[in-house]
Coordinates of C-alpha atoms and ligand atoms in Angstrom, one line a residue:
M1451 CA 0.0 0.0 0.0
N1452 CA 1.8 3.2 -1.2
Q1453 CA -1.0 5.7 -0.8
A1454 CA -0.4 8.4 1.9
P1455 CA -2.5 8.0 5.0
V1456 CA -5.7 10.1 5.2
Q1457 CA -5.7 12.6 8.1
F1458 CA -8.7 12.7 10.5
D1459 CA -9.2 14.2 13.9
V1460 CA -10.7 10.9 15.2
A1461 CA -10.9 7.3 13.8
I1462 CA -13.5 5.0 15.2
I1463 CA -13.1 1.3 14.7
G1464 CA -16.5 -0.3 14.4
G1465 CA -19.7 0.9 12.9
G1466 CA -22.3 -0.5 15.3
V1467 CA -24.6 1.7 17.5
I1468 CA -21.7 2.6 19.7
G1469 CA -19.3 3.7 17.0
C1470 CA -21.9 5.5 14.9
S1471 CA -23.5 7.4 17.9
I1472 CA -20.1 8.6 19.1
A1473 CA -19.1 9.6 15.5
W1474 CA -22.3 11.6 15.2
R1475 CA -21.7 13.5 18.4
L1476 CA -18.1 14.3 17.6
A1477 CA -18.9 15.4 14.1
Q1478 CA -21.6 17.7 15.5
A1479 CA -18.7 19.4 17.3
N1480 CA -17.0 19.9 14.0
L1481 CA -14.3 17.2 14.3
R1482 CA -13.3 15.2 11.1
V1483 CA -14.3 11.7 11.9
V1484 CA -13.9 8.4 10.0
V1485 CA -15.8 5.2 11.0
I1486 CA -13.8 2.1 9.9
E1487 CA -16.2 -0.8 9.4
R1488 CA -15.1 -4.3 8.3
G1489 CA -18.5 -5.2 6.8
E1490 CA -21.6 -3.0 6.3
V1491 CA -22.6 -0.4 8.9
G1492 CA -24.6 -1.8 11.9
R1493 CA -25.1 -5.4 10.8
E1494 CA -23.6 -7.2 13.8
A1495 CA -24.9 -7.1 17.4
S1496 CA -26.7 -3.8 16.9
W1497 CA -28.9 -5.4 14.2
A1498 CA -29.4 -8.6 16.1
A1499 CA -30.7 -7.0 19.3
G1500 CA -34.2 -6.8 20.7
G1501 CA -34.2 -3.1 21.4
M1502 CA -35.3 -3.4 25.1
L1503 CA -34.4 -0.5 27.3
A1504 CA -34.9 -2.5 30.5
P1505 CA -32.5 -1.8 33.3
S1506 CA -35.2 -2.2 36.0
A1507 CA -36.4 -5.6 34.8
E1508 CA -32.8 -6.9 34.6
A1509 CA -31.1 -5.3 37.6
N1510 CA -30.4 -7.1 40.8
Q1511 CA -29.3 -4.1 42.8
A1512 CA -29.0 -0.3 42.5
D1513 CA -25.2 -0.1 41.8
V1514 CA -23.2 2.2 39.6
F1515 CA -24.1 0.1 36.5
F1516 CA -27.8 0.5 37.2
E1517 CA -27.3 4.3 37.6
L1518 CA -25.5 4.5 34.2
A1519 CA -28.2 2.4 32.5
A1520 CA -31.1 4.4 34.1
A1521 CA -29.4 7.7 33.1
S1522 CA -29.2 6.4 29.5
R1523 CA -32.8 5.3 29.6
A1524 CA -33.8 8.7 30.8
M1525 CA -32.1 10.3 27.7
Y1526 CA -34.0 8.1 25.2
A1527 CA -37.1 10.3 24.6
G1528 CA -34.9 13.3 23.7
F1529 CA -32.5 11.1 21.7
A1530 CA -35.4 9.6 19.6
R1531 CA -36.8 13.1 19.1
E1532 CA -33.5 14.5 17.9
L1533 CA -32.9 11.6 15.5
R1534 CA -36.4 12.1 14.1
E1535 CA -35.8 15.8 13.6
V1536 CA -32.5 15.4 11.8
T1537 CA -33.2 12.2 9.8
G1538 CA -37.0 11.9 9.6
T1539 CA -36.7 8.3 10.9
D1540 CA -38.9 7.2 13.7
I1541 CA -37.0 4.8 15.9
E1542 CA -40.2 3.6 17.4
Y1543 CA -39.4 4.6 21.0
R1544 CA -42.3 3.0 22.9
T1545 CA -43.2 3.7 26.5
E1546 CA -45.9 1.1 27.3
G1547 CA -43.4 -0.4 29.8
T1548 CA -42.3 -4.0 30.6
L1549 CA -44.2 -6.8 32.3
Y1550 CA -42.3 -9.6 34.1
L1551 CA -44.6 -12.6 34.6
A1552 CA -44.6 -15.1 37.4
L1553 CA -45.6 -18.5 35.9
T1554 CA -43.9 -20.8 38.4
D1555 CA -42.9 -21.0 42.1
E1556 CA -39.3 -20.1 41.1
D1557 CA -40.5 -17.0 39.2
E1558 CA -42.6 -15.9 42.1
E1559 CA -39.6 -16.1 44.4
E1560 CA -37.4 -14.1 41.9
L1561 CA -40.1 -11.5 41.4
E1562 CA -40.8 -11.1 45.1
R1563 CA -37.1 -10.4 45.6
R1564 CA -37.0 -7.8 42.8
W1565 CA -40.2 -6.2 44.2
Q1566 CA -38.7 -5.9 47.7
W1567 CA -35.4 -4.3 46.7
Q1568 CA -36.8 -2.0 44.1
R1569 CA -39.6 -0.8 46.5
A1570 CA -36.9 -0.2 49.2
A1571 CA -34.9 1.8 46.7
E1572 CA -38.1 3.8 45.8
L1573 CA -37.9 2.7 42.1
N1574 CA -41.0 2.8 39.9
V1575 CA -42.3 -0.8 40.0
K1576 CA -45.9 -2.1 40.3
K1577 CA -47.3 -5.4 41.4
L1578 CA -50.3 -6.5 39.2
N1579 CA -52.6 -9.4 39.8
A1580 CA -53.4 -11.9 37.1
D1581 CA -56.7 -10.3 36.0
C1582 CA -55.1 -7.0 35.6
V1583 CA -52.3 -8.4 33.5
Q1584 CA -54.8 -10.3 31.3
K1585 CA -56.7 -7.1 30.7
L1586 CA -53.6 -5.3 29.6
E1587 CA -52.4 -8.2 27.4
P1588 CA -55.1 -10.8 26.6
I1589 CA -52.8 -13.0 24.6
L1590 CA -50.7 -13.9 27.7
N1591 CA -50.8 -17.4 29.3
P1592 CA -54.0 -17.6 31.4
K1593 CA -52.0 -19.7 33.9
L1594 CA -49.9 -16.7 34.9
R1595 CA -50.0 -16.0 38.7
W1596 CA -49.1 -12.3 38.9
A1597 CA -46.6 -9.9 37.3
L1598 CA -44.4 -6.9 38.0
K1599 CA -44.7 -3.9 35.8
F1600 CA -41.7 -1.7 35.2
P1601 CA -43.4 1.4 33.7
D1602 CA -40.0 3.1 32.9
D1603 CA -38.5 0.2 31.0
H1604 CA -39.2 1.1 27.4
Q1605 CA -38.1 -0.1 23.9
V1606 CA -36.9 1.0 20.5
D1607 CA -36.6 -0.7 17.1
N1608 CA -32.9 -1.1 17.1
R1609 CA -32.6 -1.6 13.3
R1610 CA -34.4 1.7 12.8
L1611 CA -32.1 3.2 15.4
M1612 CA -29.1 1.9 13.6
T1613 CA -30.3 3.3 10.2
A1614 CA -31.1 6.7 11.8
L1615 CA -27.7 6.9 13.5
E1616 CA -25.8 6.2 10.3
S1617 CA -27.8 8.8 8.5
A1618 CA -27.4 11.4 11.2
A1619 CA -23.7 10.8 11.3
R1620 CA -23.4 11.1 7.5
Q1621 CA -25.3 14.4 7.5
V1622 CA -22.7 16.0 9.7
G1623 CA -19.9 14.8 7.6
V1624 CA -18.7 11.5 9.2
E1625 CA -16.9 9.4 6.6
F1626 CA -17.7 5.7 6.5
W1627 CA -15.0 3.3 5.2
T1628 CA -17.0 0.1 4.9
Q1629 CA -15.6 -3.3 3.8
T1630 CA -12.4 -2.0 5.5
E1631 CA -10.8 -3.9 8.3
A1632 CA -8.6 -2.1 10.9
T1633 CA -5.6 -4.4 11.1
A1634 CA -3.5 -2.6 13.7
L1635 CA -3.1 0.5 15.8
E1636 CA -0.1 2.7 15.1
V1637 CA 1.5 3.9 18.3
S1638 CA 4.7 5.8 18.7
N1639 CA 6.1 7.1 22.0
S1640 CA 3.0 6.1 23.9
Q1641 CA 0.8 8.2 21.6
I1642 CA -1.7 6.9 19.0
S1643 CA -0.6 8.0 15.5
G1644 CA -3.0 6.2 13.2
V1645 CA -4.8 3.0 12.2
E1646 CA -3.6 0.5 9.6
T1647 CA -6.3 -1.0 7.5
N1648 CA -6.5 -3.5 4.6
R1649 CA -7.1 -0.6 2.3
R1650 CA -5.8 2.9 3.2
N1651 CA -4.3 4.0 6.4
V1652 CA -5.5 6.7 8.7
A1653 CA -3.3 9.3 10.4
T1654 CA -4.9 10.5 13.6
K1655 CA -4.1 11.4 17.2
T1656 CA -7.4 9.8 18.6
V1657 CA -8.7 6.3 18.0
I1658 CA -11.9 5.0 19.6
V1659 CA -12.2 1.2 19.8
A1660 CA -15.9 0.4 19.3
A1661 CA -15.4 -2.9 17.6
G1662 CA -17.9 -4.9 19.8
S1663 CA -17.0 -8.6 20.3
W1664 CA -13.9 -8.2 18.2
S1665 CA -12.4 -5.3 20.2
S1666 CA -9.7 -7.2 22.2
L1667 CA -8.4 -8.8 19.0
L1668 CA -6.9 -5.5 17.9
R1669 CA -3.1 -5.1 18.2
A1670 CA -0.5 -2.4 17.9
T1671 CA 2.1 -2.3 15.1
T1672 CA 4.8 -1.9 17.7
D1673 CA 5.4 -3.9 20.9
E1674 CA 3.2 -1.6 23.0
A1675 CA 0.6 -3.5 24.9
V1676 CA -2.9 -2.4 23.9
M1677 CA -6.2 -4.0 25.0
D1678 CA -4.8 -6.1 27.7
F1679 CA -8.4 -7.0 28.6
S1680 CA -10.8 -9.4 27.0
V1681 CA -14.1 -8.8 25.3
A1682 CA -15.7 -12.1 24.5
P1683 CA -18.5 -13.0 22.1
V1684 CA -21.7 -14.4 23.6
R1685 CA -24.1 -15.7 21.1
G1686 CA -27.8 -14.8 21.2
Q1687 CA -30.3 -16.4 18.8
M1688 CA -33.7 -14.7 18.1
I1689 CA -36.8 -15.3 16.1
A1690 CA -39.5 -13.0 14.7
L1691 CA -43.1 -14.2 14.4
A1692 CA -45.5 -12.5 12.0
M1693 CA -48.8 -11.5 13.6
P1694 CA -51.6 -10.4 11.3
E1695 CA -52.1 -7.3 13.5
P1696 CA -50.4 -6.0 16.6
A1697 CA -51.5 -8.2 19.5
L1698 CA -49.1 -7.2 22.2
Q1699 CA -48.2 -3.7 23.6
H1700 CA -45.7 -4.3 26.3
V1701 CA -42.3 -6.0 26.3
V1702 CA -42.9 -9.2 28.3
Y1703 CA -40.3 -11.2 30.3
S1704 CA -40.6 -14.5 31.9
G1705 CA -37.9 -16.2 33.9
K1706 CA -36.4 -17.7 30.8
G1707 CA -37.3 -15.6 27.8
Y1708 CA -38.9 -12.5 26.4
L1709 CA -41.2 -11.1 23.8
V1710 CA -40.8 -7.7 22.1
P1711 CA -43.7 -6.4 20.0
R1712 CA -43.0 -4.2 17.0
R1713 CA -45.4 -1.7 15.5
S1714 CA -45.5 -3.8 12.3
G1715 CA -47.2 -6.5 14.3
H1716 CA -44.1 -8.7 14.4
V1717 CA -43.2 -10.2 17.8
I1718 CA -39.5 -10.8 18.4
A1719 CA -38.8 -13.7 20.8
G1720 CA -35.4 -14.3 22.5
S1721 CA -33.0 -15.4 23.3
T1722 CA -30.1 -17.8 24.0
T1723 CA -26.9 -17.1 25.9
E1724 CA -24.1 -19.3 24.4
T1725 CA -20.3 -19.2 24.6
V1726 CA -19.4 -20.6 21.2
G1727 CA -16.7 -18.2 20.0
Y1728 CA -17.3 -16.2 16.8
N1729 CA -20.0 -18.6 15.6
K1730 CA -23.2 -16.9 14.5
E1731 CA -25.1 -20.0 13.3
V1732 CA -28.7 -20.4 14.1
T1733 CA -29.2 -23.9 15.6
A1734 CA -32.3 -26.2 15.9
E1735 CA -31.7 -26.5 19.7
G1736 CA -31.5 -22.7 20.2
I1737 CA -34.6 -22.0 18.2
A1738 CA -36.5 -24.8 19.8
S1739 CA -35.8 -23.4 23.3
I1740 CA -36.9 -19.9 22.2
I1741 CA -40.1 -21.2 20.8
E1742 CA -40.9 -23.2 23.9
R1743 CA -40.5 -20.2 26.1
A1744 CA -42.4 -17.9 23.8
I1745 CA -45.3 -20.3 23.7
E1746 CA -45.2 -20.5 27.5
I1747 CA -45.6 -16.7 27.7
A1748 CA -48.3 -16.5 25.0
P1749 CA -49.7 -19.9 23.9
N1750 CA -51.4 -18.6 20.7
L1751 CA -48.0 -17.7 19.2
S1752 CA -47.8 -21.4 18.3
K1753 CA -50.1 -20.7 15.4
Q1754 CA -48.0 -17.8 13.9
S1755 CA -45.6 -18.1 11.1
F1756 CA -41.9 -17.4 11.2
S1757 CA -40.7 -14.3 9.4
E1758 CA -37.0 -14.4 10.4
M1759 CA -34.4 -16.1 12.6
W1760 CA -30.9 -14.9 13.3
A1761 CA -28.1 -14.8 15.8
G1762 CA -25.7 -12.1 17.0
L1763 CA -22.7 -11.8 19.3
R1764 CA -23.0 -9.8 22.5
P1765 CA -19.6 -8.2 23.5
E1766 CA -18.9 -9.3 27.1
S1767 CA -16.2 -7.9 29.3
K1768 CA -14.9 -10.0 32.2
D1769 CA -17.4 -8.5 34.7
G1770 CA -20.2 -7.8 32.2
W1771 CA -19.9 -4.0 32.5
P1772 CA -19.0 -1.8 29.5
I1773 CA -15.4 -0.6 29.1
L1774 CA -15.5 3.2 28.8
G1775 CA -12.6 5.6 29.0
M1776 CA -9.0 6.3 28.0
D1777 CA -6.2 3.7 27.9
S1778 CA -4.0 4.2 30.9
R1779 CA -0.7 4.2 29.0
I1780 CA -1.3 5.2 25.4
N1781 CA -2.5 8.8 24.8
G1782 CA -5.3 9.1 22.4
L1783 CA -6.6 5.6 22.7
V1784 CA -10.2 5.5 23.9
Y1785 CA -12.4 2.5 24.6
A1786 CA -16.2 2.3 24.1
T1787 CA -16.9 -1.4 24.1
G1788 CA -18.1 -4.5 26.1
H1789 CA -21.7 -3.3 26.3
Y1790 CA -22.8 -7.0 26.5
R1791 CA -26.7 -7.2 26.8
N1792 CA -27.2 -3.5 27.1
G1793 CA -25.6 -1.7 24.1
I1794 CA -28.8 -0.3 22.7
L1795 CA -29.9 0.9 26.1
L1796 CA -26.5 2.5 26.8
T1797 CA -26.1 4.2 23.4
P1798 CA -27.1 7.7 24.3
I1799 CA -25.0 7.9 27.5
T1800 CA -22.0 6.2 25.8
A1801 CA -22.1 8.7 22.9
K1802 CA -22.4 11.6 25.3
A1803 CA -19.7 10.5 27.8
I1804 CA -17.1 9.4 25.2
S1805 CA -17.6 12.5 23.0
E1806 CA -17.2 14.7 26.1
L1807 CA -14.1 12.8 27.1
V1808 CA -12.6 13.4 23.6
L1809 CA -13.7 17.0 23.4
Q1810 CA -13.1 18.2 26.9
G1811 CA -10.9 15.6 28.6
E1812 CA -13.7 14.6 31.0
S1813 CA -17.2 13.4 31.0
S1814 CA -20.2 14.9 32.9
H1815 CA -21.3 11.4 33.9
N1816 CA -18.8 9.6 36.2
I1817 CA -17.5 6.8 34.0
E1818 CA -14.5 6.1 36.2
P1819 CA -16.0 2.8 37.5
F1820 CA -16.1 1.6 33.9
G1821 CA -12.4 2.2 33.1
T1822 CA -9.9 -0.5 32.2
H1823 CA -8.2 -0.4 35.6
R1824 CA -10.9 -2.7 37.1
L1825 CA -10.0 -5.4 34.5
A1826 CA -6.2 -5.5 35.2
Ligands
FAD2391 C1 -29.6 -11.5 20.5 C2 -29.3 -10.2 21.1 C3 -30.2 -9.4 21.8 C4 -29.9 -8.2 22.3 N1 -30.9 -7.4 22.9 C5 -30.6 -6.2 23.4 C6 -31.6 -5.4 24.0 O1 -32.8 -5.8 23.9 N2 -31.2 -4.2 24.5 C7 -29.9 -3.8 24.6 O2 -29.7 -2.7 25.1 N3 -28.9 -4.5 24.0 C8 -29.2 -5.7 23.5 N4 -28.3 -6.5 22.9 C9 -26.9 -6.1 23.0 C10 -26.5 -5.0 22.0 O3 -26.9 -5.5 20.7 C11 -25.0 -4.8 22.0 O4 -24.5 -4.5 23.3 C12 -24.7 -3.6 21.0 O5 -25.2 -3.8 19.8 C13 -23.1 -3.5 20.9 O6 -22.9 -2.5 20.0 P1 -21.5 -2.3 19.3 O7 -21.6 -1.2 18.4 O8 -20.5 -2.2 20.4 O9 -21.2 -3.7 18.6 P2 -21.6 -4.2 17.1 O10 -22.9 -3.8 16.8 O11 -21.2 -5.7 17.1 O12 -20.6 -3.4 16.2 C14 -19.2 -3.6 16.2 C15 -18.8 -3.4 14.8 O13 -17.3 -3.4 14.7 C16 -17.0 -4.0 13.5 N5 -15.6 -4.5 13.6 C17 -15.1 -5.4 14.4 N6 -13.7 -5.5 14.3 C18 -13.4 -4.6 13.3 C19 -12.1 -4.3 12.7 N7 -11.0 -4.9 13.1 N8 -12.2 -3.4 11.7 C20 -13.3 -2.8 11.3 N9 -14.5 -3.1 11.9 C21 -14.5 -4.0 12.9 C22 -18.0 -5.1 13.3 O14 -18.0 -5.5 11.9 C23 -19.3 -4.5 13.8 O15 -20.0 -3.9 12.8 C24 -28.6 -7.7 22.3 C25 -27.6 -8.5 21.6 C26 -27.9 -9.7 21.0 C27 -26.9 -10.4 20.2

C-alpha cells in the first residue's frame, strides 16, 4: 500500500450503534471523523438485538451500573426526538413499559425479591394481579399468577435506530469506510498516531475502539501492549413471528425468555446465551428453546408463522460491564466497548460520555467505574 494515510481528527473502529453514535456527536462538534467498518454499517450485534431499554427488569441491585443504565434510559425520549428531527426516521421509541410474569414457584420467588429491593430503593415498580395483566395483554398465558410492571422500562426498534444513527452521522460529515478492516493500531512514544487497514491507512491522534465482540483482537504495530483485557462474544439467537395485527403492547419477560412487540405486528422472541466463539449460526436447539419459552408466555404464538431467525454476538467484558474511557498508558486511545446485553440501552449515554471525554478531557457522567483499571 503506497498511498499516503488520510488525516482525520478521530478514527472510530466499528460501525455499530456505539461507533456511529459517538461519531455523530463528535462530528456535530466539527471534528473530522472516520468510521472504519469491516462489513456493512450496523449489521452485527446492533442489528441482532431486541431493542429493550430495560434496566429495572434486569437489575439485581442499585449499583453504579444501574445508575448508568437508568441515566441512559432517561435520555432516550430526547435522543429519539433528535434523531427524528434530523433524519426523519422514527426509531419507534415506545413507553408502554415492561411486564415480568410469574408463571412458576421459582418465578414468584425471583419477582418477590425484585419487588422488595426496588420498592426499598423507591424505584418505579408495580405489582399486578393476574386479572389486571390479562386485561392489559389478553394473549398472555392464562396460567400466569401475577406480574411486576416496570413502567419506565421502554423499547426502541434497534434496526431503525441503527439506520437513523448512520444517516445522522453522514449528515454532519462523518466518513464511513465500509468493507475496511482495521488491522493494527499505530503507536509511537505512547501516543496513537494512526490506524492500519487492509485498504488505506488513517493518520490521527485519537482512536476509539468500538469494535464490539472483536475489540480485544486489535493489536498495535509496535510492541506496545494495547487492549490487555478481553471482550468475548456471547451468542444470542432470536426469532421473529409474523402477527396479522399488533396483538401485544408491552415488552414481556418470563424467567427464561422475552417477547418484544414491533409496530408492524411482528413479535420478536429471544434469546439464548451461548459461549461458542465467533459462531453466528442459528441452531435447531437454540430456536426450539426460544419457541418453547415464547409459547409458554403467549400460547397462541404457536399458530403464527416465522418471518425471520438470526443470531448475534454480545460483547462481554470480564465483569459484564462496559469498558469506557482512556487507555491508561497510550495517549489518544479510547475504549467504548463491552456493552454486552445493554448496548442499545447504553447508546445515548455512551455517545455523550465518550464525546465529552474526547472534546473536553472529562465526562459529565462519572464513567471512572467503567475504566480499564478494574480489568487489570
Ligand atoms: C440477540 C441479542 C439481543 C440483544 N438485545 C438487546 C436489547 O434488547 N437491549 C440492549 O440494550 N442490548 C441488546 N443486545 C446487546 C446489543 O446488541 C450490543 O450490546 C450492542 O449492539 C453493541 O454495539 P457495538 O456497536 O459495540 O457492537 P456491534 O454492533 O457488534 O458493532 C461492532 C462493529 O465493529 C466491526 N468491527 C469489528 N472489528 C473490526 C475491525 N478490526 N475493523 C473494522 N470493523 C470492525 C464489526 O463488523 C461490527 O459492525 C442484544 C444483543 C444480541 C446479540
